[in-house]
Amino acid sequence: MLFKGGGLPHESLALQEKLFGAGPDYNFMTRIERFKNSLVRVQHFIRCCARYNLHDHADKKWFEGVAFPNEVSVLGPHSGMFIPTLKEQGSEEQIQKWVPQAEKHQIMGTYIQTELGHGTFVRGLETTATYDPKTEEFILNSPTLTSIKWWPGGLGRTCNFGIVMALLYIDGKNYGMHPFVVQLRSLKTHEPLPGLTMGDIGPKFGFDTVDNGYLQFNHFGIPRENMLMKYCQVLKNGTYTKQTRNPKFSYGAMIFVRSMVVYEVAGQGLAKACTIAIRYSAIRRQSELKKSRPEPQILDYQTQQYKLFPLLALAYAVWFTGVRMKEIYFMVNNEIKQGHTERLPELHAISSGLKAFTTSMASWGIERCRLACGGHGYSAASGLPKIYVNATGGCTYEGENTVMLLQCARFLMNIYGGVKNGRRPSGSVNYLGERISSRCTLTSEFTLKSLADAFKHRAARMIKEASERLNRLQASGNDPEDSWNLNSVVLTKAAEAHCHYYMVLVFESVVESVEDNCVKDILRQLCQLLALCGIQENSGDFIQDGFLNNDQLELVKQKQLSLLSEIRPNAVLLVDAFEFHDVQLGSILGRFDGNVYENLFKWAKKTPLNKPEDLIHRLLR
Ligand SMILES: CCCCC/C=C\C/C=C\C/C=C\C=C\C(=O)SCCNC(=O)CCNC(=O)[C@H](O)C(C)(C)COP(=O)(O)OP(=O)(O)OC[C@H]1O[C@@H](n2cnc3c(N)ncnc32)[C@H](O)[C@@H]1OP(=O)(O)O
Ligand SMILES: Cc1cc2nc3c(=O)[nH]c(=O)nc-3n(C[C@H](O)[C@H](O)[C@H](O)COP(=O)(O)OP(=O)(O)OC[C@H]3O[C@@H](n4cnc5c(N)ncnc54)[C@H](O)[C@@H]3O)c2cc1C
């Protein structure tokens, strides 16, 4: 790997900083300037990848972090959804036709599913693709106002291709949602093709550098060969054929991005915010800890440690969980390609659950990092607002988090129901086949095994109780749908408990795998702090069935507080270990050299509002 961890050849680091780092300040740009600047950097990025012969995924991701610090470019939907969908859902012939062009950026695509009226409820989408055997075409149409495609990244101005999810109709019969490759714009003029009305959906909470757009079809014809036909085909005469595979295969792109979001969005976003807040807390001196003594680093205040060190532990946990989620995705996806689809339901459930759980925790954590930085945390110079708006989008796209937790809960209820009928669960839910031990093994030593067992107990109990409550609701006369809805708060909490246990278990396994005893001890402290904070913040879940008692909770609190001072000496080193380049951080507060005040003043003086302008003088006179 050429670049991983800043291993960029030195001379090219200067070039990268010239190309991407020392360029015009993002914070001083208008939305249109930000969008244009992103397009320029996309072109530079593509040229640099060719120049440095960059193919290794990790290298490209690291380099992307330099080129597009804490922002998504149009390459996100193109490389993250358009190309993977072509590869996963296209026939060999279709892959040969479109993937090389897409990988050379001769065509730029996006993933076009959400509509004005529907995003979550995929089966409620209205765009139609009606097959005409006479012309051997699919006619795409937006039959209603609410069917207008709305939100796809890059759709507004940039992309000239897209994967459109539409209802397939043949001879009046609806075959459900299918993926279609659609050329949107002329490759010569870049104008929308006749029959398409397209544009940008306007300013958003963040994502200024992406033209999320709208697309209305007016009886727009595409060749029969443009329906992605790996799993199902439409023959020239309109005959529909499909392999006896899970109809949910057309949802594959969503599983892929959800699996990647855990590391790429939640893990990276929270780790950057912790880096900024903890480095700044080591620089910032404020108030008096002791009379007539110099102002201390704010990182020496226990309350500051209590704010930031649990988030540091969470950042490591989400990072490790994101790496594991990617491993599982590629492993199960390979099994599916070989026809073994047994683990698809579990992959859907764990990717949905972890995507929701980690993006919610990361959003909350990034905001706490901002709050811990006082006034300068509220400045755009901190880099934290941009990190926040970029990460929090992950709570909504690729499946709104509540809906994703309910999908995870649906799987857990299926598994738990199976256990009661004698089926042995495996993988991430194997613990549901074990007898729930009510004996708490937590002692003042707080071994990682005992802590993980506590989270296992909590998850198993909450899943069991959610299932029993569902059954009671149905037994009392509610139909299955009403019972599900009346139980949905309990179900989402059970899904969260399952994801929380999974994350603690992953962290424990990583700590146990470390050979260096010094590193092992430090990571053990972080894992203990993660678990103890989880118990403290959800103490009701642990004492409700008597699993933990008040004395044990007191031990938890004492250990939590003592860990703060144990972690303090290594806190800055632990964020330096994330190895973010200053350009990737995009923060004056988080600079590696710690030269905050001088650069903050230099930055402020450059702000456009300080440029003399008659109009303002006239207004202020
Ligand atoms: C390389 C990536 C980098 C990381 C990202 C970085 C940057 C990204 C930048 C910006 C974001 C970019 C793009 C954003 C894109 C989008 O947002 S695309 C649109 C995403 N939209 C959604 O996710 C919609 C969410 N809704 C749904 O998925 C479905 O409507 C829902 C699952 C909620 C319900 O579907 P439905 O068909 O109604 O299913 P049921 O609930 O009835 O369940 C039926 C069974 O099907 C199983 N199932 C459902 N979904 C899947 C799936 N995806 N895969 C496999 N199986 C699935 C479900 O479990 C049920 O099974 P059982 O009957 O229980 O056995
Ligand atoms: C930054 C960003 C980028 C995006 N990029 C793309 C893209 O490239 N391509 C694309 O196709 N789409 C994209 N989207 C759209 C995104 O996928 C949808 O917004 C998302 O799936 C949520 O659907 P929705 O907007 O319909 O929300 P809704 O479902 O309307 O959510 C509103 C509320 O309803 C609740 N709710 C909905 N259904 C249920 C239920 N069954 N049970 C309980 N509560 C429920 C939700 O929990 C939420 O609180 C993007 C969105 C964003 C924000």
CSV table of C-alpha atoms in Angstrom, one decimal, residues 130-408:
chain,number,residue,atom,x,y,z
A,130,THR,CA,-43.2,-1.0,-19.1
A,131,TYR,CA,-41.9,-3.5,-21.6
A,132,ASP,CA,-42.9,-3.0,-25.3
A,133,PRO,CA,-42.2,-6.1,-27.3
A,134,LYS,CA,-42.8,-4.3,-30.6
A,135,THR,CA,-39.9,-1.9,-30.0
A,136,GLU,CA,-38.1,-4.2,-27.5
A,137,GLU,CA,-37.9,-1.3,-25.2
A,138,PHE,CA,-38.7,-0.4,-21.6
A,139,ILE,CA,-40.7,2.8,-21.4
A,140,LEU,CA,-39.8,4.6,-18.1
A,141,ASN,CA,-42.5,6.9,-16.7
A,142,SER,CA,-43.1,9.1,-13.7
A,143,PRO,CA,-46.9,8.6,-13.4
A,144,THR,CA,-47.5,11.0,-10.5
A,145,LEU,CA,-45.9,14.0,-8.8
A,146,THR,CA,-44.8,11.8,-5.9
A,147,SER,CA,-43.1,9.4,-8.3
A,148,ILE,CA,-40.5,12.0,-9.4
A,149,LYS,CA,-37.0,10.6,-8.4
A,150,TRP,CA,-35.7,12.8,-5.6
A,151,TRP,CA,-32.3,12.8,-3.7
A,152,PRO,CA,-29.9,10.7,-5.7
A,153,GLY,CA,-26.4,12.1,-5.4
A,154,GLY,CA,-24.9,13.6,-8.6
A,155,LEU,CA,-28.3,13.5,-10.3
A,156,GLY,CA,-28.8,17.3,-10.4
A,157,ARG,CA,-26.0,18.4,-12.8
A,158,THR,CA,-23.2,15.8,-12.9
A,159,CYS,CA,-24.1,12.3,-13.7
A,160,ASN,CA,-24.9,11.2,-17.3
A,161,PHE,CA,-25.9,7.7,-16.3
A,162,GLY,CA,-27.9,6.1,-13.5
A,163,ILE,CA,-29.2,2.8,-12.1
A,164,VAL,CA,-33.0,3.5,-11.9
A,165,MET,CA,-35.1,1.3,-9.6
A,166,ALA,CA,-38.5,1.0,-11.2
A,167,LEU,CA,-41.6,-1.3,-11.2
A,168,LEU,CA,-41.4,-3.7,-14.1
A,169,TYR,CA,-44.6,-4.1,-16.1
A,170,ILE,CA,-45.1,-6.7,-18.8
A,171,ASP,CA,-48.6,-7.1,-20.4
A,172,GLY,CA,-50.1,-5.2,-17.5
A,173,LYS,CA,-48.6,-7.4,-14.9
A,174,ASN,CA,-46.4,-5.8,-12.1
A,175,TYR,CA,-43.2,-7.8,-11.5
A,176,GLY,CA,-42.0,-5.5,-8.7
A,177,MET,CA,-38.8,-3.4,-8.3
A,178,HIS,CA,-36.0,-4.0,-10.9
A,179,PRO,CA,-32.8,-2.1,-11.7
A,180,PHE,CA,-32.4,-0.4,-15.1
A,181,VAL,CA,-29.3,1.3,-16.6
A,182,VAL,CA,-30.4,4.6,-18.0
A,183,GLN,CA,-28.4,7.2,-19.9
A,184,LEU,CA,-29.5,10.5,-18.6
A,185,ARG,CA,-27.5,13.1,-20.6
A,186,SER,CA,-25.9,13.4,-24.0
A,187,LEU,CA,-22.3,12.4,-23.9
A,188,LYS,CA,-21.6,15.3,-26.3
A,189,THR,CA,-23.6,18.2,-25.0
A,190,HIS,CA,-24.2,16.9,-21.4
A,191,GLU,CA,-27.8,18.1,-21.9
A,192,PRO,CA,-30.6,16.0,-20.4
A,193,LEU,CA,-32.0,13.6,-23.0
A,194,PRO,CA,-35.4,14.3,-24.4
A,195,GLY,CA,-38.2,13.0,-22.2
A,196,LEU,CA,-36.2,13.8,-19.0
A,197,THR,CA,-36.7,16.7,-16.6
A,198,MET,CA,-33.8,17.0,-14.2
A,199,GLY,CA,-32.2,19.4,-11.7
A,200,ASP,CA,-30.7,19.9,-8.3
A,201,ILE,CA,-33.1,19.7,-5.3
A,202,GLY,CA,-31.6,22.8,-3.6
A,203,PRO,CA,-29.5,23.5,-0.5
A,204,LYS,CA,-29.3,20.9,2.2
A,205,PHE,CA,-28.2,20.5,5.9
A,206,GLY,CA,-24.8,19.5,4.5
A,207,PHE,CA,-23.4,17.7,1.4
A,208,ASP,CA,-22.8,21.1,-0.3
A,209,THR,CA,-20.4,19.4,-2.7
A,210,VAL,CA,-22.9,16.9,-4.1
A,211,ASP,CA,-25.7,17.9,-6.5
A,212,ASN,CA,-28.5,15.6,-5.1
A,213,GLY,CA,-31.1,15.9,-7.8
A,214,TYR,CA,-34.6,15.2,-9.1
A,215,LEU,CA,-35.5,13.3,-12.3
A,216,GLN,CA,-39.0,13.1,-14.0
A,217,PHE,CA,-39.5,10.6,-16.8
A,218,ASN,CA,-42.0,11.4,-19.5
A,219,HIS,CA,-42.5,8.0,-21.4
A,220,PHE,CA,-38.7,7.6,-21.8
A,221,GLY,CA,-37.6,4.5,-23.9
A,222,ILE,CA,-34.5,2.4,-23.1
A,223,PRO,CA,-33.4,-0.7,-24.9
A,224,ARG,CA,-34.4,-4.1,-23.4
A,225,GLU,CA,-30.7,-4.9,-22.8
A,226,ASN,CA,-30.7,-2.1,-20.2
A,227,MET,CA,-32.5,-4.0,-17.5
A,228,LEU,CA,-29.8,-5.6,-15.2
A,229,MET,CA,-30.3,-9.3,-15.9
A,230,LYS,CA,-28.1,-11.3,-13.6
A,231,TYR,CA,-30.9,-12.7,-11.5
A,232,CYS,CA,-33.9,-12.2,-13.8
A,233,GLN,CA,-34.4,-11.6,-17.5
A,234,VAL,CA,-37.0,-10.2,-20.0
A,235,LEU,CA,-36.8,-12.0,-23.3
A,236,LYS,CA,-37.4,-10.2,-26.6
A,237,ASN,CA,-41.0,-11.5,-26.7
A,238,GLY,CA,-41.6,-10.2,-23.2
A,239,THR,CA,-41.2,-13.5,-21.4
A,240,TYR,CA,-40.0,-13.0,-17.8
A,241,THR,CA,-37.6,-15.5,-16.4
A,242,LYS,CA,-35.7,-15.6,-13.1
A,243,GLN,CA,-33.4,-17.8,-11.1
A,244,THR,CA,-35.0,-19.2,-8.0
A,245,ARG,CA,-33.2,-16.6,-5.9
A,246,ASN,CA,-34.2,-14.3,-3.2
A,247,PRO,CA,-36.2,-11.4,-4.8
A,248,LYS,CA,-34.3,-9.1,-2.4
A,249,PHE,CA,-31.2,-9.5,-4.5
A,250,SER,CA,-32.2,-6.2,-6.2
A,251,TYR,CA,-31.7,-4.6,-2.8
A,252,GLY,CA,-28.1,-5.6,-2.9
A,253,ALA,CA,-26.6,-2.1,-3.3
A,254,MET,CA,-28.1,-1.0,-0.1
A,255,ILE,CA,-26.5,-3.8,1.9
A,256,PHE,CA,-23.2,-2.9,0.4
A,257,VAL,CA,-23.3,0.8,1.3
A,258,ARG,CA,-24.8,0.1,4.8
A,259,SER,CA,-21.9,-2.3,5.4
A,260,MET,CA,-19.3,0.3,4.3
A,261,VAL,CA,-21.0,3.2,6.2
A,262,VAL,CA,-20.0,1.8,9.6
A,263,TYR,CA,-16.3,2.3,9.0
A,264,GLU,CA,-16.3,5.0,6.3
A,265,VAL,CA,-18.8,7.4,7.8
A,266,ALA,CA,-19.3,6.6,11.5
A,267,GLY,CA,-15.9,5.3,12.3
A,268,GLN,CA,-13.9,7.9,10.4
A,269,GLY,CA,-16.2,10.8,11.4
A,270,LEU,CA,-16.0,10.1,15.2
A,271,ALA,CA,-12.3,9.3,15.1
A,272,LYS,CA,-11.6,12.7,13.5
A,273,ALA,CA,-13.8,14.5,15.9
A,274,CYS,CA,-12.0,12.8,18.8
A,275,THR,CA,-8.7,13.7,17.3
A,276,ILE,CA,-9.6,17.4,17.1
A,277,ALA,CA,-11.2,17.6,20.5
A,278,ILE,CA,-8.5,15.8,22.4
A,279,ARG,CA,-5.6,17.5,20.7
A,280,TYR,CA,-7.2,20.9,21.3
A,281,SER,CA,-7.9,19.9,24.9
A,282,ALA,CA,-4.2,19.3,25.3
A,283,ILE,CA,-3.4,22.8,23.8
A,284,ARG,CA,-6.1,24.8,25.5
A,285,ARG,CA,-5.3,26.1,29.0
A,286,GLN,CA,-8.2,27.6,31.0
A,287,SER,CA,-9.1,28.6,34.5
A,288,GLU,CA,-7.4,27.5,37.7
A,289,LEU,CA,-7.1,24.0,39.1
A,290,LYS,CA,-5.0,25.2,42.0
A,291,LYS,CA,-4.6,28.6,43.4
A,292,SER,CA,-1.5,30.5,42.1
A,293,ARG,CA,-0.7,27.7,39.7
A,294,PRO,CA,-0.6,28.1,35.9
A,295,GLU,CA,-3.8,27.5,34.0
A,296,PRO,CA,-4.0,23.8,33.4
A,297,GLN,CA,-4.6,22.0,30.1
A,298,ILE,CA,-8.4,21.5,30.0
A,299,LEU,CA,-7.7,17.8,29.4
A,300,ASP,CA,-6.8,17.6,33.0
A,301,TYR,CA,-10.3,18.4,34.2
A,302,GLN,CA,-12.1,15.2,35.0
A,303,THR,CA,-15.3,16.5,33.4
A,304,GLN,CA,-13.4,17.0,30.2
A,305,GLN,CA,-12.0,13.5,30.3
A,306,TYR,CA,-15.5,12.2,31.1
A,307,LYS,CA,-16.8,14.0,28.0
A,308,LEU,CA,-14.1,12.8,25.6
A,309,PHE,CA,-12.5,9.5,26.7
A,310,PRO,CA,-15.7,7.4,26.4
A,311,LEU,CA,-16.0,8.9,22.9
A,312,LEU,CA,-12.4,7.9,22.2
A,313,ALA,CA,-13.2,4.4,23.3
A,314,LEU,CA,-16.3,4.4,21.1
A,315,ALA,CA,-14.3,5.6,18.1
A,316,TYR,CA,-12.0,2.7,18.5
A,317,ALA,CA,-15.0,0.3,18.9
A,318,VAL,CA,-16.8,1.7,15.8
A,319,TRP,CA,-13.5,1.6,13.8
A,320,PHE,CA,-12.9,-2.1,14.7
A,321,THR,CA,-16.6,-3.0,14.2
A,322,GLY,CA,-16.5,-1.3,10.8
A,323,VAL,CA,-13.5,-3.3,9.7
A,324,ARG,CA,-15.2,-6.5,10.8
A,325,MET,CA,-18.5,-5.5,9.0
A,326,LYS,CA,-16.6,-5.0,5.8
A,327,GLU,CA,-14.9,-8.4,6.2
A,328,ILE,CA,-18.3,-10.1,6.8
A,329,TYR,CA,-19.9,-8.3,3.8
A,330,PHE,CA,-17.3,-9.5,1.4
A,331,MET,CA,-17.2,-13.0,2.8
A,332,VAL,CA,-21.0,-13.5,2.7
A,333,ASN,CA,-21.2,-11.7,-0.7
A,334,ASN,CA,-18.7,-14.2,-2.1
A,335,GLU,CA,-20.8,-17.1,-0.7
A,336,ILE,CA,-23.9,-15.6,-2.4
A,337,LYS,CA,-22.1,-15.3,-5.7
A,338,GLN,CA,-21.5,-19.1,-5.4
A,339,GLY,CA,-25.1,-19.7,-4.8
A,340,HIS,CA,-25.0,-20.0,-1.1
A,341,THR,CA,-27.6,-17.5,0.1
A,342,GLU,CA,-28.3,-18.8,3.6
A,343,ARG,CA,-26.5,-15.9,5.3
A,344,LEU,CA,-28.2,-13.1,3.3
A,345,PRO,CA,-30.9,-12.5,5.9
A,346,GLU,CA,-28.2,-12.2,8.7
A,347,LEU,CA,-26.1,-9.9,6.5
A,348,HIS,CA,-29.1,-7.7,5.9
A,349,ALA,CA,-29.9,-7.6,9.6
A,350,ILE,CA,-26.4,-6.9,10.9
A,351,SER,CA,-25.6,-4.4,8.2
A,352,SER,CA,-28.9,-2.6,8.8
A,353,GLY,CA,-28.5,-2.7,12.6
A,354,LEU,CA,-24.9,-1.6,12.8
A,355,LYS,CA,-25.4,1.1,10.2
A,356,ALA,CA,-28.1,2.6,12.4
A,357,PHE,CA,-26.4,2.0,15.7
A,358,THR,CA,-23.0,3.4,14.8
A,359,THR,CA,-24.2,6.4,12.7
A,360,SER,CA,-26.5,7.5,15.6
A,361,MET,CA,-23.7,7.0,18.2
A,362,ALA,CA,-21.2,8.8,16.0
A,363,SER,CA,-23.5,11.8,15.3
A,364,TRP,CA,-24.1,12.2,19.0
A,365,GLY,CA,-20.4,11.8,19.8
A,366,ILE,CA,-19.2,14.3,17.2
A,367,GLU,CA,-21.6,16.9,18.6
A,368,ARG,CA,-20.2,16.2,22.2
A,369,CYS,CA,-16.7,16.7,20.8
A,370,ARG,CA,-17.8,20.1,19.5
A,371,LEU,CA,-19.4,21.1,22.8
A,372,ALA,CA,-16.1,20.1,24.6
A,373,CYS,CA,-14.2,22.7,22.5
A,374,GLY,CA,-15.9,25.8,23.8
A,375,GLY,CA,-16.2,28.8,21.5
A,376,HIS,CA,-13.6,27.7,19.0
A,377,GLY,CA,-15.5,24.5,18.6
A,378,TYR,CA,-18.4,26.5,17.2
A,379,SER,CA,-16.1,28.0,14.6
A,380,ALA,CA,-16.0,26.5,11.1
A,381,ALA,CA,-12.2,26.6,11.7
A,382,SER,CA,-12.6,23.7,14.1
A,383,GLY,CA,-13.7,21.5,11.2
A,384,LEU,CA,-16.3,19.9,13.5
A,385,PRO,CA,-19.5,21.4,11.9
A,386,LYS,CA,-18.4,19.9,8.5
A,387,ILE,CA,-17.6,16.5,10.1
A,388,TYR,CA,-21.0,16.5,11.8
A,389,VAL,CA,-23.2,17.4,8.8
A,390,ASN,CA,-21.3,14.8,6.7
A,391,ALA,CA,-21.6,12.0,9.3
A,392,THR,CA,-25.2,12.7,10.4
A,393,GLY,CA,-26.5,12.2,6.8
A,394,GLY,CA,-25.6,8.6,7.4
A,395,CYS,CA,-28.5,8.4,9.9
A,396,THR,CA,-30.9,8.9,7.0
A,397,TYR,CA,-29.5,7.7,3.7
A,398,GLU,CA,-29.2,4.1,2.9
A,399,GLY,CA,-32.2,3.4,5.1
A,400,GLU,CA,-33.5,5.7,7.9
A,401,ASN,CA,-32.1,4.5,11.2
A,402,THR,CA,-35.3,3.6,12.9
A,403,VAL,CA,-36.4,1.6,9.9
A,404,MET,CA,-33.1,-0.2,9.8
A,405,LEU,CA,-33.3,-1.1,13.5
A,406,LEU,CA,-36.8,-2.6,12.9
A,407,GLN,CA,-35.4,-4.6,10.0
A,408,CYS,CA,-32.7,-6.0,12.4
